PDB file of C-alpha atoms in Angstrom:
ATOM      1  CA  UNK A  29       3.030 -19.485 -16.542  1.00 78.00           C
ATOM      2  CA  UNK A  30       0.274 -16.583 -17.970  1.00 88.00           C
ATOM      3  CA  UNK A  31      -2.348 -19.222 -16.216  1.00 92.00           C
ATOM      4  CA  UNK A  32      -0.716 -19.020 -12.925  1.00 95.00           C
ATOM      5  CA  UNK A  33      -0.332 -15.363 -13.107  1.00 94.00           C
ATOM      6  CA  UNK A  34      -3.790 -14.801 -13.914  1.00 94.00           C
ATOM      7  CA  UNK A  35      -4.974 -16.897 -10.901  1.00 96.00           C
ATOM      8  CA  UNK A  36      -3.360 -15.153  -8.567  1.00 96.00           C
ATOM      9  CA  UNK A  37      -3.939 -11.494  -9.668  1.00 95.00           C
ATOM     10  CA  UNK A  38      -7.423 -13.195  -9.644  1.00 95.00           C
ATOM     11  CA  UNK A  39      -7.227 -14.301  -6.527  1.00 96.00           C
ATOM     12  CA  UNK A  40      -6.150 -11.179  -4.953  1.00 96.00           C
ATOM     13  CA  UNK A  41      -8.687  -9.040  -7.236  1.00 95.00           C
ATOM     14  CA  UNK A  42     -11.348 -10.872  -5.514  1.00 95.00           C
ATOM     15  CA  UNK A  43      -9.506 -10.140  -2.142  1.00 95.00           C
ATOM     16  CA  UNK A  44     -10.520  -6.081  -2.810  1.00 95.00           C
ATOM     17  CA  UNK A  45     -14.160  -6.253  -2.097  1.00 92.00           C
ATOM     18  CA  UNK A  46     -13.205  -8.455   1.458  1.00 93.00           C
ATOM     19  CA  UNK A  47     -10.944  -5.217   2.212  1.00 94.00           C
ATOM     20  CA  UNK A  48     -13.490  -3.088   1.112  1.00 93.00           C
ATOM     21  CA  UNK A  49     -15.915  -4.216   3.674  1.00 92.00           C
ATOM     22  CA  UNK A  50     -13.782  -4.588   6.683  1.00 91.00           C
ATOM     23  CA  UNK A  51     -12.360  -0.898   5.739  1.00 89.00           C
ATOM     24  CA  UNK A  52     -15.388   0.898   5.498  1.00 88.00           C
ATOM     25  CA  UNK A  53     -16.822  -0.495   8.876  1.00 85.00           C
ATOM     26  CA  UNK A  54     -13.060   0.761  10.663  1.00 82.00           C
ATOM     27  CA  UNK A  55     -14.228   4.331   8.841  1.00 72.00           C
ATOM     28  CA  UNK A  56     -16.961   4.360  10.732  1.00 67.00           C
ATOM     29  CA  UNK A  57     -15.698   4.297  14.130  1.00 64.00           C
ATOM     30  CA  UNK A  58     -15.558   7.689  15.810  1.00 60.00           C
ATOM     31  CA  UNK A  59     -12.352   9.290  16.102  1.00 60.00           C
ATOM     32  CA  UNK A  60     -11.982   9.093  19.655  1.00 64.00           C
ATOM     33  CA  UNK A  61     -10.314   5.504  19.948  1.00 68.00           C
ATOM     34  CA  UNK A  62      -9.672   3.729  22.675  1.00 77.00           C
ATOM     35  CA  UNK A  63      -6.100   2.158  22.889  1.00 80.00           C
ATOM     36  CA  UNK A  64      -7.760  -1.329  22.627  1.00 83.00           C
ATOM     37  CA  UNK A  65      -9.125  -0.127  19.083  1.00 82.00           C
ATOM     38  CA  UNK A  66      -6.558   1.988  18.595  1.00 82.00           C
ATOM     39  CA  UNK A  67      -4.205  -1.118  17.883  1.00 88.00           C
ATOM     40  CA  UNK A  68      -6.820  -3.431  15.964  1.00 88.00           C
ATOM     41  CA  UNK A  69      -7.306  -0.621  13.997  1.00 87.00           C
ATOM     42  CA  UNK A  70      -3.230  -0.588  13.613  1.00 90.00           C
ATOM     43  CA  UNK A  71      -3.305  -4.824  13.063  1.00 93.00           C
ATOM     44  CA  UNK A  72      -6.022  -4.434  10.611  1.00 92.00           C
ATOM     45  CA  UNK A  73      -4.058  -1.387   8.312  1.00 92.00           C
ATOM     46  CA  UNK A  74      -0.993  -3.242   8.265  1.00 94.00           C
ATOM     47  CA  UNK A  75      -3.156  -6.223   7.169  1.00 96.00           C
ATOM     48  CA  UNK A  76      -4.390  -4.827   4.472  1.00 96.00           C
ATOM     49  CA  UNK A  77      -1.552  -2.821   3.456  1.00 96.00           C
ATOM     50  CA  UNK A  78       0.321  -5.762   2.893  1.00 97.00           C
ATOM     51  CA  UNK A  79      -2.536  -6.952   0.527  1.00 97.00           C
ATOM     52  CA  UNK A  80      -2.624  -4.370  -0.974  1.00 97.00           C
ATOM     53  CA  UNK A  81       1.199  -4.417  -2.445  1.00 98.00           C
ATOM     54  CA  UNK A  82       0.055  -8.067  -3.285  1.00 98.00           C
ATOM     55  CA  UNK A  83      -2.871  -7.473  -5.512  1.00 97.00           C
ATOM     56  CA  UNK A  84      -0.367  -4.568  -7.071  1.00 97.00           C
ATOM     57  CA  UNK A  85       2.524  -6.958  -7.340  1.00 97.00           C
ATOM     58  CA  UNK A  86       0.629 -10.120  -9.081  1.00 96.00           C
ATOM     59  CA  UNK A  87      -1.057  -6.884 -11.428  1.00 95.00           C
ATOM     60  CA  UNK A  88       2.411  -5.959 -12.401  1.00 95.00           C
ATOM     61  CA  UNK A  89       3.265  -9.618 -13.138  1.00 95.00           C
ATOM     62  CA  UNK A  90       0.956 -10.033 -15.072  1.00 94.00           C
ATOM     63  CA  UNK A  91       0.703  -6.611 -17.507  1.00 93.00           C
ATOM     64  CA  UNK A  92       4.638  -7.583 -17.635  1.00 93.00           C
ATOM     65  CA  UNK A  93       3.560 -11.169 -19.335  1.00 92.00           C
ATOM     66  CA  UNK A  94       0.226 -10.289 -21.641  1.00 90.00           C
ATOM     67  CA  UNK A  95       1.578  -7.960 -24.140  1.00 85.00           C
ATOM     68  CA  UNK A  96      -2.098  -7.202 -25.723  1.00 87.00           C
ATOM     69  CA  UNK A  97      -3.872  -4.135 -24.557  1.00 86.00           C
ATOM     70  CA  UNK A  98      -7.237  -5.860 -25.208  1.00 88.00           C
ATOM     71  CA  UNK A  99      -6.762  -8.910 -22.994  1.00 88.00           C
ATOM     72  CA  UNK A 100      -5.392  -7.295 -20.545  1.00 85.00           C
ATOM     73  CA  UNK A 101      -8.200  -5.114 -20.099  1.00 86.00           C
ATOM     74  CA  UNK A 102     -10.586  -7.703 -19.534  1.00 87.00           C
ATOM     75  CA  UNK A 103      -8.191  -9.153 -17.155  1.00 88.00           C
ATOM     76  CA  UNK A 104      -7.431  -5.868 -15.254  1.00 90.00           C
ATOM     77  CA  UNK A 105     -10.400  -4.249 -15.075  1.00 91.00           C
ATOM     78  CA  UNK A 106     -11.097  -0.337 -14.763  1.00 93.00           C
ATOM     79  CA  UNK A 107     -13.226  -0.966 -11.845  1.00 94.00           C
ATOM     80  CA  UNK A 108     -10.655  -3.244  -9.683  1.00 94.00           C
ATOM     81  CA  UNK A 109      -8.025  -0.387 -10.321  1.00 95.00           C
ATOM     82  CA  UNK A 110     -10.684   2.020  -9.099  1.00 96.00           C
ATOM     83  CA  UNK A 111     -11.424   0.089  -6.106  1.00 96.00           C
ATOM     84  CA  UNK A 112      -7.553  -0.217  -5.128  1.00 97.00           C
ATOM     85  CA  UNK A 113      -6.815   3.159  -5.739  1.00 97.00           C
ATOM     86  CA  UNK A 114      -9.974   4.029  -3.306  1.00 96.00           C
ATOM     87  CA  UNK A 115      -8.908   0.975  -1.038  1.00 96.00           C
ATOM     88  CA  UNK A 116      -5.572   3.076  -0.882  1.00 96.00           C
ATOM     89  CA  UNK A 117      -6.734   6.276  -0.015  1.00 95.00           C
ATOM     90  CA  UNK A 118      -8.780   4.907   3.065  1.00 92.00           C
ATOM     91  CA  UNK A 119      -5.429   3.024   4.667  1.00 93.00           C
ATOM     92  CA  UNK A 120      -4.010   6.427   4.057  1.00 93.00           C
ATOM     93  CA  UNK A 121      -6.699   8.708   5.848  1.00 89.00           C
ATOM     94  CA  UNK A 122      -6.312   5.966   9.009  1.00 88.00           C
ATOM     95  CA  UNK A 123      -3.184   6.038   9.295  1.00 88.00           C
ATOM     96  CA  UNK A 124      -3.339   9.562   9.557  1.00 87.00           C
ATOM     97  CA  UNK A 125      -5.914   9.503  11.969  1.00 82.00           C
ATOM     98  CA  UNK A 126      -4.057   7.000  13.902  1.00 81.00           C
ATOM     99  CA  UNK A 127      -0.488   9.142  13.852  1.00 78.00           C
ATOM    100  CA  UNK A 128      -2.438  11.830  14.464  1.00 71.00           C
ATOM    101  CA  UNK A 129      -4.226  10.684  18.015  1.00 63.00           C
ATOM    102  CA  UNK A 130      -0.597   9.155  18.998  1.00 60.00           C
ATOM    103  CA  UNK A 131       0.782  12.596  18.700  1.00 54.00           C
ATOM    104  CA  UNK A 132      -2.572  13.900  21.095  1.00 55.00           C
ATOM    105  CA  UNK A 133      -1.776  11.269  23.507  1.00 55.00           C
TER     106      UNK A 133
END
């Protein structure tokens, strides 16, 4: 069972630096959307909101099953944490950006 649960927290842990990539190029992209863009944009937050609860899901599976602190932080490393927690933040700011040109229109 631990073996399962460690491939798929894996699995989405490697998922991160994918969402990462495809996040920081939608950053990029002026603010003035057009309603084409607008709705990839929309397609692509949802996307990776939905991984998002994954990889935080199959983390919480797996902290519930390993009971020591040391394994676990080999498993769940500081960095991966930092990177959802930044990951996060960005689906936050474009969604904001995106409710906020809806209310403009």
């Amino acid at each position: 069972m631990t073996t399962v649960l460690k491939r798929n927290y894996t699995r989405s842990r490697n998922e991160l630096g994918g969402l990462e990539a495809v996040l920081s190029q939608i950053g990029d992209v002026e603010d003035e959307y057009t309603e084409e863009t607008a709705e990839s944009i929309r397609l692509v937050v949802g996307r990776s909101k939905a991984r998002l609860e994954v990889y935080s899901q199959r983390r919480d599976l797996l902290e519930a099953a390993i009971e020591d602190e040391a394994q676990l932080e080999v498993l769940v490393p500081q960095q991966s944490e930092e990177l959802y927690e930044k990951l996060s933040q960005w689906i936050l700011d474009l969604e904001r950006k995106l409710v906020g040109r809806r209310k403009t229109e």
